[in-house]
Amino acid sequence: MSNKIEITINGNPVSVQKDTYLIKAILDAGLAVPTLCHHKDLTPNGTCRLCMVEIEERGKKKLVTSCNYPVRSSISVETKSEKVVKHRKLLAEMYLGRWPNVKPVQDVARLCGVTDGSRFKSEITDENPESCILCGKCVRACSEFIQEKIIDFAGRGFKRHITMPFGQTDPHCIGCTSCAFVCPTGAIKIVDDLNNPVDPIMIRDHGMKVNAEMATLDKNQCRMREVGTANIVEVMDKYDLLPVMNYQYGSHKDTWKIDSKVLKERYFTQDEPDACWFGCSMACAKAIDNFELKTGPYKGQKVCIDGPEYETAGSASNMGCFDGDFLAEFNFYCDTYGVDTISVGTCMAFVMECYENGIIDKEYTGGLEVPFGATDATLEILHQMARGEGFGVEVGQGIKKLKEKWSKMRPDMADFMHDIGMEAKGLEYSEYVSKESLAQQGGYTMAIKGPQHDEAWLIFMDMVNNQIPSFEDKAEALYYFPLFRTWFGILGLCKIVWNDVVPADNKTKYKPQDAAKIPDHVYNYWKFYEGMTGIAVDEEKMLNMSARVHNLQKVMGLMFGKGGRKEDTPPYRAMGPVTKAEYESRAERYDKQLKEQVGFDPEGKTTEEKMNALRDFRYSQYNKLMDSAYKRRGWDENGIPTKERLKELGIDIPEVVAILDRYLEKKNG
Amino acid sequence: MSKITKSDLQKIAQNEMLKQTSYKGMIMVCTGTGCVATGGFDIRDIFNETIKKHGIEKDWIAIGTGCNGFCAVGPIAVIQPQGVFYQKIEPSDIEEIVKEHMIGGKVVERLLHKDPVTGAINEKMEEIPFFSKQQLIALRNKGLIDPENIDHYIARGGYTALKSVLELNDPERTIQEVIKSGIRGRGGGGFPAGVKWESGRKAAIARNEEIFIVCNADEGDPGAYMDRSIIETDPHSVIEGMLIGAFATGSKEGYIYLRKEYPLALTRFEVAIKQARDYGLLGDNILGTDFGFDITVHRGAGAFVCGESSALMASMAGLPGEPRAKYIRSVEYGYKDKPTVLNNVETWANIPPIIEKGADWFASIGTGDVKENPWNGSSGTKVFSLVGDIRNTGLVEVPMGITLREIIDEIGGGVPDGRKFKAVQTGGPSGGCIPGSLLDMQVDFDTLTKAGSMMGSGGMIVMNDKTCMVDVARYFIDFLVDESCGKCTPCREGLFAMKGILENICNGKGKEGDIERLEELSATVIDASLCGLGTSAPNPVLSTIQYFKDEYDEHIKDKKCRAGICKDLIVYSINEKCVGCTACAKACPEKCITGEVKGMHYIDKEKCIKCGICVETCKFDAVEVK
Ligand SMILES: Cc1cc2nc3c(=O)[nH]c(=O)nc-3n(C[C@H](O)[C@H](O)[C@H](O)COP(=O)(O)O)c2cc1C
Ligand code: SF4
Ligand code: SF4
Ligand code: FES
């Protein structure tokens, strides 16, 4: 289906995308259009009327403003018809009469062939070269960039003016300076900044790029403003990456019951931007008001729930609980009790799989039936956990302790439990299926504080966008991203705005490995840093800054006995199919891998045979990945930072070296 | 009250008629806003008390009705079914009316209407020229029902049009019927209502979206009160019209955008909506069918421009009431960006009769052959508010195509106080002024537009020869400068510049070329403005230039205002008719008139502020304005 429309501009044929604003077509054709209210990143509001052109459609001529006229049919456009020229001239004269000294007005007037506005001099003439010309860009920037209405018009007719509510300085203004950035005349100025940055303009100019992307691109990308991280639920399901039933599967027929559409239509209530901090242009946090709880100490009360975010929805699918009401209530009580939805969700998924496999039974749980999908029992266990009673206390210990205890109880099932217990370094995995992404397996499991998505979330780059195909690419990613993300942590910056909106040309401008880093956004962050501190950074400086902290964290991990090759190796559920059913659910993919990459002909083999071959292959792959990642990080083959590396980073201080020595002594001795 | 079905309608009508015919007569007391201001409610209550006192409450009852339109002679009571018309009733007159008329069977002559020109006494309402020339469709129940009693409406055939539409159960045919009737929007634009409904229905189906029905009751034109009067007189006719529109377009949700300053209309709507809900005429399963629709009243924000469709919908959605610049029609993307059918109060009130009596009947009234194409003419009637220098000020409903002369001279009784007619301004503040030479012009959408004015919502201001046409243009532009929302440049800056030029002309500072400049500005304001306010705003200027150019020239070149209105261009002096009575000298607030008793008086022109008090004071016509 072609969406191109053939039009003519001043007699020359031009082909334009349907619904393009006419002004773009005219500018693209290399013609000038006088405008005073148009801004490329803001919704057109068609008020200066200078951009008018004459069009002919089905034999009828009419004047339209090109900035907001969408091309929908084969029109012929005259940008300099007699009428257009006459009206533009008079409008420019009106502008010049009222604001004779404003530079953009003078420029536009010149373009329209006018240099003298004295015919329109009157008592409302304003000689100030920086007066407001009522273009409304600031109002639109406030509302479209940061979704606020701090600045707006007041007064009718010629008394129209820009103001904050009730003519006072609105304390809600966070000083994002979007309005000052888009103001063409300098009518809005930054007068002070309590954070005292070295170069506020530098920070603003780069922040504004993100604002514009949010206003113009988000609605077609991740819809963070509309539904927040919940948008990922259906995407993960689509790509077979949503954890279902303790990471056995990657999608489910009932996912729609907890996807962003349902959350938006039935649950999220706050229409206003609900951001972590006022004025965030992304404002991805969402909330549910007046939710009536059905269980627990607050049963019957109407509460406000902060969320659900993707990870909480993923916890629900991981427990096989495809139920919006459950999701909301689970979210509320985890928050209220101060436990993490991911840890509880992943741990319960493990408990459920053990229950279904007969490792524990109803008697053991104290009368609770906990197969996958047991919503009521899950909430009851959560309440028990908080009250310090019953089975809940045991679940509250986490997977690592459960595995140890239950392995003693059922030694015959110990290997199975170690395969399916999704924890590493004692922390539960967060909610993505990493089975088919080698890079993500490493990203999770080699993370210093345990398998969480915060350090290196490579799943999309690896699986969906195919940006890090080779082994070296993956190792490089496991070097770069943990350090890059640690850098956010050091500076206290939010990383959602780094990759949940992406410049429109990111993929075409950079080669895949680089595109994954979203270089334009990284650059913005460097400029924020420089604008704040006055110190310029580049990639090397940034990574070194982080590497010091990252290695220090690693050494701290070692101090607590966490680290090293074994601790960095995932349970097999994170790497491949543990059960026959799992294998068979993706047999085609696994068979293909065996044939093409392992050189093992699946033809005529039993599922068990194929599973074993795949398991061996995947472990060897993972070990290779560990080797190269360690090397790239400057660590030895056991994943221990070398003293040379510490020295290189300038953190070879005696206390740190002592920790390292003690660890090595214990390990070797 | 319980929910009714289709067959119950007739029963309710019959019962109500039985009740009404059991009286010897009913005293229909006007309780429209105009008559309420002069005591309408009291008059009604005193009538009922007096009737009771005389023990004839079984035979007589006084009922409050909506506006009769003849507000100039209120408070009014019409004795029905006889049709005897009493005007300017004082509470003290009531005892006499009850004794003489109700008990004695004799009409009280001194309270009847007396023709101000011929002196003839008219006993019956239909004999009074003000009423006899009118043709009532939108105001068909005017003065005949209690607007707060749904049974009265039903007794006069109310809701049978809805019933027949539901029975036909063919929304597309209903739309075709409305298209064929030729009815064009009464709110100003004159867009064929049926065509709008059709687009709305199509857009809703194509996008699988809900569709809204909105009634524009913002009525922002100063001095106009057609819509208010329809609501106060017969709110159910608007509701029934909206119901029919809703069924035809597939809407379930309706809104009435009501001007804030209309408290009585608000009450009437609220009462009517409640009664309709109680009867199951609003809500789910209307008249026992599976059609559901309900109406919410939204109170307007008060600005003139809020009556413009896109501003109205923005205001309904809680945004600033400003027009939006978008090349999409609100019938497709309106309230909440969903298909929205917006029609004016009077448009809605015309719908039930169109359905009841048929498109052909409606199309036969008015001008042009609209059956094939509604743009071909103007069918039906139009309600006008007749104000200014005219004897019978009030509301009139006349067939399209009637001449201005018929309205002004025959219905309106002409220009009073022995003055001469000069112009009539139609179409609200951005309408144009039409001169005496065009009085035989037909009144319809297209003829008015061709003459440089417009139908607008039906305002009609008559002006006599003491009116300065430049001042009139200045006055309207002044109003529009205040009401311009200021969003777009041509309207904001252009009108302001025009106002400056007009003020200069009126103040004697007019220059050669001012007229051309006004014309130049007008062209740009018309062509380049964003909304209908701007694109029509220059009408008063252009039409006065077109028809009264000599007055402009006099102001600019001779520094003269022939009507004696523009203060900077006139001087007061006393001529030889002065008898030296000293009245003017005593009255002058500036004490600038001197003279001996019985001697000629003089005005000190330096000190004179041209307030005109001396002219009014002098009994001998001795003060002259030049
Ligand atoms: C400045 C301006 C003011 C308006 N005010 C009103 C109004 O007060 N009432 C009204 O019904 N229409 C008003 N209109 C017309 C509406 O925009 C719209 O055309 C009308 O309500 C549609 O209904 P109709 O087709 O039944 O007339 C106004 C238009 C403009 C441009
Ligand atoms: S302050 Fe600046 S951006 Fe805002 S309306 Fe005025 S000129 Fe435009
Ligand atoms: S034409 Fe006037 S009222 Fe309409 S948008 Fe422009 S400034 Fe506002
Ligand atoms: S740029 Fe189009 S109206 Fe201003």
GROMACS .gro file of N, CA and C in nm, chain B residues 415-452:
model
  114
 1084VAL      N    1  -4.101   5.209   1.302
 1084VAL     CA    2  -4.014   5.288   1.390
 1084VAL      C    3  -4.099   5.389   1.468
 1085PRO      N    4  -4.085   5.393   1.598
 1085PRO     CA    5  -4.172   5.481   1.678
 1085PRO      C    6  -4.121   5.625   1.685
 1086ASP      N    7  -4.191   5.707   1.760
 1086ASP     CA    8  -4.153   5.844   1.793
 1086ASP      C    9  -4.137   5.933   1.670
 1087GLY      N   10  -4.209   5.898   1.563
 1087GLY     CA   11  -4.207   5.981   1.444
 1087GLY      C   12  -4.074   5.985   1.372
 1088ARG      N   13  -3.983   5.895   1.407
 1088ARG     CA   14  -3.852   5.899   1.340
 1088ARG      C   15  -3.854   5.811   1.216
 1089LYS      N   16  -3.750   5.827   1.136
 1089LYS     CA   17  -3.743   5.752   1.010
 1089LYS      C   18  -3.651   5.630   1.024
 1090PHE      N   19  -3.685   5.526   0.950
 1090PHE     CA   20  -3.602   5.407   0.949
 1090PHE      C   21  -3.470   5.437   0.877
 1091LYS      N   22  -3.359   5.385   0.932
 1091LYS     CA   23  -3.233   5.405   0.861
 1091LYS      C   24  -3.171   5.272   0.817
 1092ALA      N   25  -3.162   5.179   0.909
 1092ALA     CA   26  -3.097   5.053   0.874
 1092ALA      C   27  -3.141   4.945   0.971
 1093VAL      N   28  -3.122   4.821   0.927
 1093VAL     CA   29  -3.144   4.712   1.020
 1093VAL      C   30  -3.018   4.625   1.020
 1094GLN      N   31  -2.973   4.594   1.138
 1094GLN     CA   32  -2.852   4.513   1.151
 1094GLN      C   33  -2.898   4.372   1.182
 1095THR      N   34  -2.858   4.277   1.100
 1095THR     CA   35  -2.899   4.138   1.126
 1095THR      C   36  -2.777   4.050   1.152
 1096GLY      N   37  -2.799   3.942   1.222
 1096GLY     CA   38  -2.695   3.840   1.233
 1096GLY      C   39  -2.601   3.853   1.349
 1097GLY      N   40  -2.638   3.933   1.449
 1097GLY     CA   41  -2.549   3.942   1.565
 1097GLY      C   42  -2.436   4.041   1.540
 1098PRO      N   43  -2.340   4.047   1.631
 1098PRO     CA   44  -2.238   4.152   1.625
 1098PRO      C   45  -2.156   4.151   1.497
 1099SER      N   46  -2.142   4.036   1.434
 1099SER     CA   47  -2.064   4.040   1.310
 1099SER      C   48  -2.152   4.031   1.187
 1100GLY      N   49  -2.276   4.072   1.204
 1100GLY     CA   50  -2.364   4.082   1.088
 1100GLY      C   51  -2.344   4.217   1.022
 1101GLY      N   52  -2.425   4.243   0.920
 1101GLY     CA   53  -2.410   4.369   0.849
 1101GLY      C   54  -2.534   4.455   0.862
 1102CYS      N   55  -2.520   4.581   0.817
 1102CYS     CA   56  -2.632   4.674   0.824
 1102CYS      C   57  -2.696   4.688   0.687
 1103ILE      N   58  -2.827   4.670   0.684
 1103ILE     CA   59  -2.899   4.674   0.557
 1103ILE      C   60  -2.981   4.802   0.552
 1104PRO      N   61  -2.971   4.878   0.441
 1104PRO     CA   62  -3.037   5.009   0.433
 1104PRO      C   63  -3.183   4.997   0.391
 1105GLY      N   64  -3.254   5.107   0.403
 1105GLY     CA   65  -3.396   5.112   0.369
 1105GLY      C   66  -3.424   5.069   0.227
 1106SER      N   67  -3.331   5.098   0.135
 1106SER     CA   68  -3.356   5.065  -0.005
 1106SER      C   69  -3.368   4.914  -0.027
 1107LEU      N   70  -3.321   4.836   0.067
 1107LEU     CA   71  -3.325   4.690   0.049
 1107LEU      C   72  -3.432   4.623   0.134
 1108LEU      N   73  -3.526   4.704   0.187
 1108LEU     CA   74  -3.624   4.647   0.280
 1108LEU      C   75  -3.714   4.542   0.217
 1109ASP      N   76  -3.727   4.544   0.086
 1109ASP     CA   77  -3.813   4.444   0.024
 1109ASP      C   78  -3.739   4.314  -0.006
 1110MET      N   79  -3.617   4.308   0.046
 1110MET     CA   80  -3.536   4.190   0.029
 1110MET      C   81  -3.594   4.074   0.109
 1111GLN      N   82  -3.582   3.954   0.052
 1111GLN     CA   83  -3.626   3.833   0.122
 1111GLN      C   84  -3.530   3.801   0.235
 1112VAL      N   85  -3.585   3.751   0.341
 1112VAL     CA   86  -3.498   3.710   0.450
 1112VAL      C   87  -3.471   3.560   0.438
 1113ASP      N   88  -3.352   3.526   0.394
 1113ASP     CA   89  -3.308   3.386   0.399
 1113ASP      C   90  -3.156   3.384   0.404
 1114PHE      N   91  -3.099   3.266   0.423
 1114PHE     CA   92  -2.954   3.256   0.444
 1114PHE      C   93  -2.874   3.326   0.334
 1115ASP      N   94  -2.908   3.291   0.209
 1115ASP     CA   95  -2.821   3.333   0.101
 1115ASP      C   96  -2.841   3.478   0.061
 1116THR      N   97  -2.967   3.525   0.067
 1116THR     CA   98  -2.990   3.665   0.030
 1116THR      C   99  -2.923   3.758   0.130
 1117LEU      N  100  -2.933   3.724   0.258
 1117LEU     CA  101  -2.869   3.809   0.359
 1117LEU      C  102  -2.719   3.814   0.339
 1118THR      N  103  -2.661   3.698   0.310
 1118THR     CA  104  -2.516   3.694   0.289
 1118THR      C  105  -2.478   3.778   0.169
 1119LYS      N  106  -2.558   3.766   0.061
 1119LYS     CA  107  -2.528   3.843  -0.059
 1119LYS      C  108  -2.533   3.993  -0.032
 1120ALA      N  109  -2.621   4.032   0.059
 1120ALA     CA  110  -2.635   4.174   0.089
 1120ALA      C  111  -2.526   4.223   0.183
 1121GLY      N  112  -2.431   4.133   0.218
 1121GLY     CA  113  -2.320   4.176   0.304
 1121GLY      C  114  -2.348   4.158   0.451
   0.00000   0.00000   0.00000
